[in-house]
Short mmCIF file of C-alpha atoms and ligand atoms in Angstrom, two decimals:
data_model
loop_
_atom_site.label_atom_id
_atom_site.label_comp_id
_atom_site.label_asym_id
_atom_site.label_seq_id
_atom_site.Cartn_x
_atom_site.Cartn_y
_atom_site.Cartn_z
CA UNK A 1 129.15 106.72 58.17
CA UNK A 2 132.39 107.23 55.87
CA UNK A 3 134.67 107.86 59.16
CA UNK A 4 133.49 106.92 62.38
CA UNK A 5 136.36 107.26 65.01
CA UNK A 6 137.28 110.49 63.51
CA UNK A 7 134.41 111.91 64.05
CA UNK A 8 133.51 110.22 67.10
CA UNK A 9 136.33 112.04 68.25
CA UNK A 10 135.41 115.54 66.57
CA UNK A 11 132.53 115.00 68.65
CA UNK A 12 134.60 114.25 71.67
CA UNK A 13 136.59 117.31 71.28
CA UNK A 14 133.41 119.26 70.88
CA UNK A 15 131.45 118.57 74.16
CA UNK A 16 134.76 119.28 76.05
CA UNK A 17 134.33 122.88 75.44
CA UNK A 18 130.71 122.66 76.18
CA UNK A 19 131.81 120.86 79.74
CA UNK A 20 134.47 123.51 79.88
CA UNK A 21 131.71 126.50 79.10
CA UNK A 22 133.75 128.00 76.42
CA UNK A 23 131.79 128.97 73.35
CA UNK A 24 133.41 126.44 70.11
CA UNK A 25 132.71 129.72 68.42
CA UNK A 26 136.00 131.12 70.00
CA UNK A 27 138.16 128.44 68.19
CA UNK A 28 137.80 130.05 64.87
CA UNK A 29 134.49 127.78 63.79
CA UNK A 30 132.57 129.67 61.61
CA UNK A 31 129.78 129.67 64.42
CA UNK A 32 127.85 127.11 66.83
CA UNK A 33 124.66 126.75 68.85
CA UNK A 34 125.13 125.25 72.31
CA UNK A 35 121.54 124.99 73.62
CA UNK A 36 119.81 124.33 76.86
CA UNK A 37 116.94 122.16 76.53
CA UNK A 38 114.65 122.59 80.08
CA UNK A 39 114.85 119.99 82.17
CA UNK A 40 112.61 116.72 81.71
CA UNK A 41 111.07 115.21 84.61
CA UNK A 42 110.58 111.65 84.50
CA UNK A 43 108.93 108.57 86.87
CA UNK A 44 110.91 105.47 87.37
CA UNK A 45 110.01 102.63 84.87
CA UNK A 46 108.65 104.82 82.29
CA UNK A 47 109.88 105.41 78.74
CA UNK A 48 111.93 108.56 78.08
CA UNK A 49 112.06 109.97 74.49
CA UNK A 50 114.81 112.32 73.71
CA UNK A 51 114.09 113.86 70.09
CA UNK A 52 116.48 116.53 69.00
CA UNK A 53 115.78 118.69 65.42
CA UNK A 54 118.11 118.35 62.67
CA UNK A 55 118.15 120.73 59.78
CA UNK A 56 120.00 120.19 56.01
CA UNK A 57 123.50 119.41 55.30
CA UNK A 58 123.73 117.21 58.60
CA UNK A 59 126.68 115.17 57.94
CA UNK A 60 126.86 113.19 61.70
CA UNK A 61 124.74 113.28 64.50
CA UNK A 62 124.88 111.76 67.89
CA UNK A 63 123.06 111.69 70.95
CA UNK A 64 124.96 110.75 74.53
CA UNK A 65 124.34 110.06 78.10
CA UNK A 66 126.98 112.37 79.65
CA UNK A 67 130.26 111.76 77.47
CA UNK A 68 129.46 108.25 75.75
CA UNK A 69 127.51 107.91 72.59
CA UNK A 70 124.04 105.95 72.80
CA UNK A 71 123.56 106.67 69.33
CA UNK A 72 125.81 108.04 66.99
CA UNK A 73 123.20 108.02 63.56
CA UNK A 74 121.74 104.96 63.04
CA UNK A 75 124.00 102.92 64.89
CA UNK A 76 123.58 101.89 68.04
CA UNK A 77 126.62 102.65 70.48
CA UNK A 78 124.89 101.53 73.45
CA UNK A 79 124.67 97.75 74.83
CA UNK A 80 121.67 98.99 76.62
CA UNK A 81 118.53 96.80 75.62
CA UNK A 82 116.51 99.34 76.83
CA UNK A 83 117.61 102.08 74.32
CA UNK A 84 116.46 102.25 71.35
CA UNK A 85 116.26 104.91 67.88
CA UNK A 86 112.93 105.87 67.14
CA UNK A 87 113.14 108.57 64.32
CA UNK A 88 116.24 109.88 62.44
CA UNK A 89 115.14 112.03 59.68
CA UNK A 90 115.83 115.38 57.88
CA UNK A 91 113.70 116.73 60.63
CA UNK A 92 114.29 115.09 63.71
CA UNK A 93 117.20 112.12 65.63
CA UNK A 94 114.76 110.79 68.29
CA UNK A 95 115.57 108.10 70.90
CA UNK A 96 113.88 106.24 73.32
CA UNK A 97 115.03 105.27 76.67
CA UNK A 98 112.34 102.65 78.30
CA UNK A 99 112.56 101.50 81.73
CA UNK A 100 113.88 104.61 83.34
CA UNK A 101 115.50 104.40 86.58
CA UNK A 102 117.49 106.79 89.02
CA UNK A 103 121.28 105.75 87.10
CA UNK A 104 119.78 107.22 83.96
CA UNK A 105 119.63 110.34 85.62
CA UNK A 106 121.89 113.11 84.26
CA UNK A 107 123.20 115.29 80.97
CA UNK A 108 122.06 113.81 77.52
CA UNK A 109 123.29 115.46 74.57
CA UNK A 110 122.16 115.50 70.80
CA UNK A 111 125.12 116.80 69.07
CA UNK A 112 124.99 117.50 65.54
CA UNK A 113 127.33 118.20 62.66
CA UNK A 114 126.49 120.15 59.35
CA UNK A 115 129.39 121.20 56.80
CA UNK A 116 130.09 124.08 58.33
CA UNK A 117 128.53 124.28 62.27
CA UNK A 118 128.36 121.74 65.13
CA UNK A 119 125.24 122.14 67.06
CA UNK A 120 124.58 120.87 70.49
CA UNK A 121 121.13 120.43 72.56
CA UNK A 122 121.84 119.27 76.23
CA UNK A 123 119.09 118.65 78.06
CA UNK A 124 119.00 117.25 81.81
CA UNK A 125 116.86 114.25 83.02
CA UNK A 126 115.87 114.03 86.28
CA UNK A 127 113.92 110.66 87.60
CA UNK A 128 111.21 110.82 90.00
CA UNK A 129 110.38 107.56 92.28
CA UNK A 130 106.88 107.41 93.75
CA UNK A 131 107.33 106.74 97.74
CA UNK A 132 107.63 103.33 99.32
CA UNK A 133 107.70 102.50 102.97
CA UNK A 134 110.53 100.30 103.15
CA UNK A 135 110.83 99.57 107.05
CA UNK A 136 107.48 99.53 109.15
CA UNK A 137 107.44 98.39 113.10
CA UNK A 138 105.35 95.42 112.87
CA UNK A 139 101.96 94.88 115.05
CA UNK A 140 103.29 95.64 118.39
CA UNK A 141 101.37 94.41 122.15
CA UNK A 142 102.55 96.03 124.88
CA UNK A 143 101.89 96.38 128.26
CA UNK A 144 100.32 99.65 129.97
CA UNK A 145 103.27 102.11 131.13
CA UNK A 146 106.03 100.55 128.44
CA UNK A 147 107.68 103.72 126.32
CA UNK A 148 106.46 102.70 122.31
CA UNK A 149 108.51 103.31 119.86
CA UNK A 150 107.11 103.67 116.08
CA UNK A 151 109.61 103.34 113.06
CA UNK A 152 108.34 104.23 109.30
CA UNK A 153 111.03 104.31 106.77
CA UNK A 154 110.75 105.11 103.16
CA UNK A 155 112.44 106.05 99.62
CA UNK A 156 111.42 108.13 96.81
CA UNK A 157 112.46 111.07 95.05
CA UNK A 158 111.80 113.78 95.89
CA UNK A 159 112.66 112.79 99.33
CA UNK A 160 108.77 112.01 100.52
CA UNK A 161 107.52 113.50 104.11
CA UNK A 162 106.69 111.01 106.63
CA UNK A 163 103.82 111.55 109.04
CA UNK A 164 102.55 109.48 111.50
CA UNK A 165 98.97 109.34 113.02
CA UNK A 166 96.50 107.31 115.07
CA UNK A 167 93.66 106.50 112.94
CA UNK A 168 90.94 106.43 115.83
CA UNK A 169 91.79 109.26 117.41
CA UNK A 170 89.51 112.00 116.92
CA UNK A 171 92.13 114.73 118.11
CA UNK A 172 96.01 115.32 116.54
CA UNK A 173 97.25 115.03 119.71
CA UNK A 174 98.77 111.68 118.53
CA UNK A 175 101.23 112.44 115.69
CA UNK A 176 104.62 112.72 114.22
CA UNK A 177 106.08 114.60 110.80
CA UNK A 178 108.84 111.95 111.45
CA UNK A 179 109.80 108.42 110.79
CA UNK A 180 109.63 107.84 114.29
CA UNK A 181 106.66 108.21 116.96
CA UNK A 182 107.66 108.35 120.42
CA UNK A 183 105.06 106.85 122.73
CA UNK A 184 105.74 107.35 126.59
CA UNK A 185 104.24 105.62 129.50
CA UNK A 186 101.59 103.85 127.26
CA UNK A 187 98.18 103.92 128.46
CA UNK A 188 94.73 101.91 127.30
CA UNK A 189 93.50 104.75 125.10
CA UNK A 190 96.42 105.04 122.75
CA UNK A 191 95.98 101.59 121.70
CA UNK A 192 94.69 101.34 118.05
CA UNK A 193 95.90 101.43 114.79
CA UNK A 194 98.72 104.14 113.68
CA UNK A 195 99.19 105.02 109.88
CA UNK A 196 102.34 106.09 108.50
CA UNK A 197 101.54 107.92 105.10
CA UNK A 198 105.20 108.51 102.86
CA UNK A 199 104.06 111.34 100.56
CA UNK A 200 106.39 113.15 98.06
CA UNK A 201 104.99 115.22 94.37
CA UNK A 202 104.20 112.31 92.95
CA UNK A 203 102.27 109.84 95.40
CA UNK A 204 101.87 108.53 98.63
CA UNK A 205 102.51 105.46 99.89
CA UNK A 206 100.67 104.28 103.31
CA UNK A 207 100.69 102.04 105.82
CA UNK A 208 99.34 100.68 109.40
CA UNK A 209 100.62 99.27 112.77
CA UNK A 210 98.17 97.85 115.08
CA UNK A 211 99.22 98.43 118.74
CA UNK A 212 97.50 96.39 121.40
CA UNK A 213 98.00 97.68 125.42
CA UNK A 214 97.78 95.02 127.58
CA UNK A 215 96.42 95.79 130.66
CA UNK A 216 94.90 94.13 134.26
CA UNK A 217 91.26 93.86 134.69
CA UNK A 218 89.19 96.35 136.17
CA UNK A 219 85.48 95.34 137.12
CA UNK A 220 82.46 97.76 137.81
CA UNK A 221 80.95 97.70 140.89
CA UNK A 222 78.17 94.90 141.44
CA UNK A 223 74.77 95.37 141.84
CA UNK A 224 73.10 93.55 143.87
CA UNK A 225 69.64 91.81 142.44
CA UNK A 226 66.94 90.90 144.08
CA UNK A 227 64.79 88.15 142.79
CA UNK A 228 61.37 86.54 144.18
CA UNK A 229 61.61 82.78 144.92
CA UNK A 230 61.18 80.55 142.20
CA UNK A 231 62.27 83.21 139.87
CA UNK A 232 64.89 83.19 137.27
CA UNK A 233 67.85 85.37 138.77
CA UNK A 234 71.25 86.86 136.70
CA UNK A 235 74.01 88.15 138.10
CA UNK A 236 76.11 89.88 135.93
CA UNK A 237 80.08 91.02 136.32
CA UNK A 238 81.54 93.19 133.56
CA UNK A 239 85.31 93.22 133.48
CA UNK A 240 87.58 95.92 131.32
CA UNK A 241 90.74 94.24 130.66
CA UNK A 242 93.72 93.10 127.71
CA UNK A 243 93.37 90.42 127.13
CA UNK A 244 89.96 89.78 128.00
CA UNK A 245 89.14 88.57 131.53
CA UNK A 246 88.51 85.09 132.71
CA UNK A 247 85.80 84.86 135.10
CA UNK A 248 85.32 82.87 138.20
CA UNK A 249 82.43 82.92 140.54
CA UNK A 250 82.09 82.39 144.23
CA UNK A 251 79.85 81.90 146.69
CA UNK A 252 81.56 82.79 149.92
CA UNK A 253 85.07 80.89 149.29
CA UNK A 254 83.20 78.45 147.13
CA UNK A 255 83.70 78.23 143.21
CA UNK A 256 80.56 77.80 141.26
CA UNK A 257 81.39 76.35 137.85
CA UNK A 258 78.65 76.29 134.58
CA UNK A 259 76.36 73.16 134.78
CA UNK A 260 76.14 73.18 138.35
CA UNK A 261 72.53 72.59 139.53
CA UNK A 262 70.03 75.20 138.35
CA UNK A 263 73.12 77.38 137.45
CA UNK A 264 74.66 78.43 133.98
CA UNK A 265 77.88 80.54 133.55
CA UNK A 266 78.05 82.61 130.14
CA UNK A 267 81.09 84.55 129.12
CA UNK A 268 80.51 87.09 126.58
CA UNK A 269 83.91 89.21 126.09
CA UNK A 270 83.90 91.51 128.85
CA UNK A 271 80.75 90.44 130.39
CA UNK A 272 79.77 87.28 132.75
CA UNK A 273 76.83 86.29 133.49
CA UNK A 274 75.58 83.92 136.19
CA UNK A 275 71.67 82.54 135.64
CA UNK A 276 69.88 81.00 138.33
CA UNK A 277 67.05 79.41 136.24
CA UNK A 278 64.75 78.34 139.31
CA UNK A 279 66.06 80.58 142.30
CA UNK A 280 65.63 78.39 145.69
CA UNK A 281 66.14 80.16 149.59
CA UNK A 282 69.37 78.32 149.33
CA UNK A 283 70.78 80.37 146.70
CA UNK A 284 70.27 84.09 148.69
CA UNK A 285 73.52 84.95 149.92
CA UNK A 286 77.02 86.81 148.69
CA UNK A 287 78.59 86.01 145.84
CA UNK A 288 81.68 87.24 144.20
CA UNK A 289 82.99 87.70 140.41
CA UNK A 290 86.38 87.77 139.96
CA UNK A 291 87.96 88.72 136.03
CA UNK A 292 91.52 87.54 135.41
CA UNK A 293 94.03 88.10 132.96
CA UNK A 294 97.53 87.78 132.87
CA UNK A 295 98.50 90.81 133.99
CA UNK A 296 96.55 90.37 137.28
CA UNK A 297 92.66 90.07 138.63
CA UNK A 298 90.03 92.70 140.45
CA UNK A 299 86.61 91.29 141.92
CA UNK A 300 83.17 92.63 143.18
CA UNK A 301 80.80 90.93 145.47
CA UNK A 302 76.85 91.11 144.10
CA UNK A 303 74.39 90.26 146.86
CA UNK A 304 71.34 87.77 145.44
CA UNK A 305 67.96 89.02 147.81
CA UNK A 306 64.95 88.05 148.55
CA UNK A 307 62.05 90.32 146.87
CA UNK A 308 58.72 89.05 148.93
CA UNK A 309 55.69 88.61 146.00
CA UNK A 310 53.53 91.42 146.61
CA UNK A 311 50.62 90.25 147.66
CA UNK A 312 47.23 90.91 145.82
CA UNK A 313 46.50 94.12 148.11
CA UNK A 314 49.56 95.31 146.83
CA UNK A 315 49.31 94.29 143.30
CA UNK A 316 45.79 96.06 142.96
CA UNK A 317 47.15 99.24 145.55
CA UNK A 318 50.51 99.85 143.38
CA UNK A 319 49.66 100.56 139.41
CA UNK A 320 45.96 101.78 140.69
CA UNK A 321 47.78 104.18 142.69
CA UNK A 322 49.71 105.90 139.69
CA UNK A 323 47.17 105.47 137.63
CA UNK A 324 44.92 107.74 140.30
CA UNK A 325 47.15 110.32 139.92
CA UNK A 326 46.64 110.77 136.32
CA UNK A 327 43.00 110.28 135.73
CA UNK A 328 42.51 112.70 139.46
CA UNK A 329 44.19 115.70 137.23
CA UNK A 330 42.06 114.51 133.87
CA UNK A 331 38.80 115.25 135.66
CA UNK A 332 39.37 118.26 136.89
CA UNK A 333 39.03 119.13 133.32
CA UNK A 334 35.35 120.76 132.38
CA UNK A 335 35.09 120.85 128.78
CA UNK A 336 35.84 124.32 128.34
CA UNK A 337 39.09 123.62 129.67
CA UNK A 338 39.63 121.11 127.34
CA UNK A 339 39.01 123.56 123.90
CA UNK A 340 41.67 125.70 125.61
CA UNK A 341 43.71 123.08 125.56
CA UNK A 342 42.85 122.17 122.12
CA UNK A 343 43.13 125.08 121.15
CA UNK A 344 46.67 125.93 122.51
CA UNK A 345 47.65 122.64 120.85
CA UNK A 346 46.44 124.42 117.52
CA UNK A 347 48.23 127.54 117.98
CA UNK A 348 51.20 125.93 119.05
CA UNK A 349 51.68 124.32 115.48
CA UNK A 350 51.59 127.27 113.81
C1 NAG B 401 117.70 121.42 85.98
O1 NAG B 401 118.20 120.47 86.93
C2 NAG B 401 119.45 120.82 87.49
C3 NAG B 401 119.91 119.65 88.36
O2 NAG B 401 118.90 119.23 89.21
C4 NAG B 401 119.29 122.10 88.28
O3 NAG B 401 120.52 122.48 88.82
C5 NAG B 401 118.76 123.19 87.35
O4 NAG B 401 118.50 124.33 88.11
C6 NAG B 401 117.49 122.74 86.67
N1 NAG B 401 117.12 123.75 85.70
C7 NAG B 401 115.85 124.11 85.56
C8 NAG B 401 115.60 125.10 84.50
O5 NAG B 401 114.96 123.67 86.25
C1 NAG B 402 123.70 106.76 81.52
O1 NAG B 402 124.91 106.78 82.21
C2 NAG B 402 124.89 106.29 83.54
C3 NAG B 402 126.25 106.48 84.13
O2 NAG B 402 127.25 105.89 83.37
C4 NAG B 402 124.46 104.84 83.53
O3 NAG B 402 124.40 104.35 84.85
C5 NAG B 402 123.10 104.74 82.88
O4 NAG B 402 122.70 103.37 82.79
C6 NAG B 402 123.15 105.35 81.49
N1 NAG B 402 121.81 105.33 80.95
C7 NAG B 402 121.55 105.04 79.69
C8 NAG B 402 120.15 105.02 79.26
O5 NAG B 402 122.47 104.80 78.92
C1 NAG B 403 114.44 98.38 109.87
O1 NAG B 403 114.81 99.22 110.92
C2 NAG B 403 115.30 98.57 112.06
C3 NAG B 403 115.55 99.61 113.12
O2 NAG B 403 116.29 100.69 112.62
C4 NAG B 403 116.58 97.82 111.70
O3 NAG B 403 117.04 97.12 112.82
C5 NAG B 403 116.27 96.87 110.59
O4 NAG B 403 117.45 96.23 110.18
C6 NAG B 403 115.66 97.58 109.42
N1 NAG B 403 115.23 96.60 108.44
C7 NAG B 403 115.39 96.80 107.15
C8 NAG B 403 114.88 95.74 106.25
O5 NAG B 403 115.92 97.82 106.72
C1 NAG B 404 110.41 105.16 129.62
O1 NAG B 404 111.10 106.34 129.35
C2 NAG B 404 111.37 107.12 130.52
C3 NAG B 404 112.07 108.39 130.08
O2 NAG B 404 111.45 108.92 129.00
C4 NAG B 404 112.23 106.33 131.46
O3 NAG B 404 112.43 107.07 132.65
C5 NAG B 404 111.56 105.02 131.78
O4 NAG B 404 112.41 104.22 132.57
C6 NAG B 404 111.22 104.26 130.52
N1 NAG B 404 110.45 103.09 130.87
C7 NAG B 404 110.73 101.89 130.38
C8 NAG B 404 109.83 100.76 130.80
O5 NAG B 404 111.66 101.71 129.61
C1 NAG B 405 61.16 75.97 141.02
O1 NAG B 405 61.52 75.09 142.09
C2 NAG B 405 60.40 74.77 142.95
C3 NAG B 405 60.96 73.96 144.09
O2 NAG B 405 61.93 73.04 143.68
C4 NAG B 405 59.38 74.03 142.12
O3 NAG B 405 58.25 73.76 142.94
C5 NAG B 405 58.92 74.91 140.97
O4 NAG B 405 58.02 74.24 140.13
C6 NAG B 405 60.13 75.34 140.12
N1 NAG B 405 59.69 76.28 139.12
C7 NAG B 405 60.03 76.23 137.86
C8 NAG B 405 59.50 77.31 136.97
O5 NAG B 405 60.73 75.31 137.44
C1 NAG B 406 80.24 89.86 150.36
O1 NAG B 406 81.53 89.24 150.45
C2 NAG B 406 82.64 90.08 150.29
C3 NAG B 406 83.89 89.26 150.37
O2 NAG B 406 83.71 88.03 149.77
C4 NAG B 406 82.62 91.17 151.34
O3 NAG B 406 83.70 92.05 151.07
C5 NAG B 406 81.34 91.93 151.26
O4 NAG B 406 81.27 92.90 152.27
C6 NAG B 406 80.15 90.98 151.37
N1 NAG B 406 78.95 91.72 151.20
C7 NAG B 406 77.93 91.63 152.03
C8 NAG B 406 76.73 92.48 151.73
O5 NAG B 406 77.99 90.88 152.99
C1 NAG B 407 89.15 90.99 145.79
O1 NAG B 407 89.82 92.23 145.70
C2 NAG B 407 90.40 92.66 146.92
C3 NAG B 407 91.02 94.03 146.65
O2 NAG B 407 90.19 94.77 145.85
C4 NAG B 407 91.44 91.67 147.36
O3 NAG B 407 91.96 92.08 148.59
C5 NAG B 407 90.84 90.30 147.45
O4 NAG B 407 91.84 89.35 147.75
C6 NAG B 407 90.17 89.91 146.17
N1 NAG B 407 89.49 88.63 146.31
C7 NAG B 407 89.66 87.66 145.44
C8 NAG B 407 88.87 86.41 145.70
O5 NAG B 407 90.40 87.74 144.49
#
């Protein structure tokens, strides 16, 4: 380049009428072509290339990033590392740009000079950014009855859409197109795990929330068991509750603890279970479960009975008995009742 700064400033003088819209043909210029490339679309961090024709009798080219050169030829203008020449040639001045990110957005121009016409190509960049959930509500445990509150916040271009949802639920009844979900009055069943999905053209980005709701145990009603002396007898007490229930058992007002005589005490989660391994006429009576959490405690009473052994009357009069009213009905049956059935059976299939 014979002349840089005056034709850095020819250049300068140039894309001022383009900014100002006025044709450069209307300042007595032989002619000019002021084109409008369409816009490029780009995703953050990756390389843009910006290529521009050229034609014979070029005498200075240039291509800039609204009104300051990047490359003017083969020089480099720009202290940007990440820009860089790729081609200049009688056909084609093409840069690269690597590492895009939203401040590269904008105008870039490839102006060129021949003897006689200046020749611009403008062509806008505009930088997409994949979404990313920037603030989240963390895990939350609450008790029953408190109002939830739900925050998802995210960037991206285009602007991305924020719904929220609970996963488990097999209804909609539980969502939000906005960054926050409003959760009055909490109860039991909307505890689970929310998502939060940040979706704009060009991805999604998504995320969960666990939500735990505390809550005081409830306990189904006992039922009492009856056992026949020197039986094994269990008692069991099931307890809904969050956190899970402690259990205690009672006899009357007395506590029985695990490893008493004859006695074992098994948690299981929700379920306790209370084993007499050899029951004795001592241990017949009332007892009581009671399932504790923090939040407060509910009991049931399960009555252990005696069941009398039947005796061997019994044993022989009870199956036999069922048993007669089978086989009575078979032989009633004469064998031509029987190939009807058969029959039937056949017909049936078909
Ligand atoms: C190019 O992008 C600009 C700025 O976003 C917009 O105003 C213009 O309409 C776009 N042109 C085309 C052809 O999409
Ligand atoms: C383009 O110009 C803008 C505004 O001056 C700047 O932030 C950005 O880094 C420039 N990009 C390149 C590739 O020169
Ligand atoms: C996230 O949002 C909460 C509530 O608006 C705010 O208090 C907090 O500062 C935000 N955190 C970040 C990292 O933006
Ligand atoms: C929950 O919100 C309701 C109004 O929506 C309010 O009346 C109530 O006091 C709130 N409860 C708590 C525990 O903040
Ligand atoms: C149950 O206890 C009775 C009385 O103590 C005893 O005779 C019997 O052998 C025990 N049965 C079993 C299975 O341990
Ligand atoms: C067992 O005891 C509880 C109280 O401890 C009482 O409410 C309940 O009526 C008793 N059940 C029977 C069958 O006595
Ligand atoms: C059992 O529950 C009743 C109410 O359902 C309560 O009045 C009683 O005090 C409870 N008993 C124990 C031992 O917690």
């Amino acid at each position: 380049m014979k002349n840089p700064v005056c034709w850095v400033v020819l250049t300068g003088i140039s894309i001022a009428f383009i900014q100002q819209g006025l044709p450069v043909r209307s300042q007595g210029e032989s002619q000019s072509d002021n084109k409008q490339m369409d816009n490029i679309t780009i995703r953050q961090g990756e390389t843009l290339f910006l290529s521009c024709s050229q034609g014979d009798f070029v005498t200075h080219t240039a291509w800039l990033n609204r009104s300051s050169i990047l490359y003017a030829g083969e020089d480099k203008w720009s202290v940007d590392p990440r820009v860089s020449l790729v081609t200049l040639n009688q056909d084609e001045f093409t840069i690269k740009i690597e590492d895009v990110d939203l401040t590269d957005e904008g105008q870039y121009i490839c102006a060129v000079q021949t003897s006689s016409r200046p020749r611009t190509t403008s062509v806008h960049i505009i930088v997409q950014v994949p979404p990313k959930i920037v603030n989240l509500s963390k895990d939350l445990v609450v008790n029953e009855g408190s109002n939830v509150t739900l925050m998802c916040l995210a960037n991206g271009k285009p602007e991305p859409a924020i719904v929220w949802r609970m996963i488990s639920a097999s209804d909609d009844s539980l969502s939000s197109d906005n960054e926050v979900l409003e959760i009055p009055f909490i109860s039991r069943y909307r505890a689970g795990v929310y998502e939060c999905t940040a979706a704009n053209d060009i991805a999604v980005d998504t995320q969960t929330v666990e939500l735990t709701v505390n809550f005081p145990p409830s306990v189904s009603d006992g039922r009492d068991v009856g056992v026949t002396l020197g039986q094994r007898g269990v008692l069991l007490c099931e307890a809904d509750a969050v956190p899970e229930a402690d259990f205690e058992w009672y006899r009357d007002d007395r506590r029985i603890f695990n490893g008493f005589d004859g006695i074992e005490i098994e948690d299981d989660g929700g379920l306790s279970k209370l084993t007499f391994f050899n029951v004795s006429e001592a241990d017949y009576g009332n007892y009581s479960c009671v399932a504790i959490n923090k939040l407060g405690s509910a009991n049931t009473s399960i009555v252990l009975y005696e069941i009398i052994e039947p005796t061997s009357s019994t044993l022989l009069q009870g199956p036999g008995a069922v048993q007669d009213g089978n086989s009575g009905t078979s032989t009633v049956f004469t064998p031509t009742c029987l190939l009807l059935i058969v029959l039937l059976h056949l017909l049936l299939k078909f």
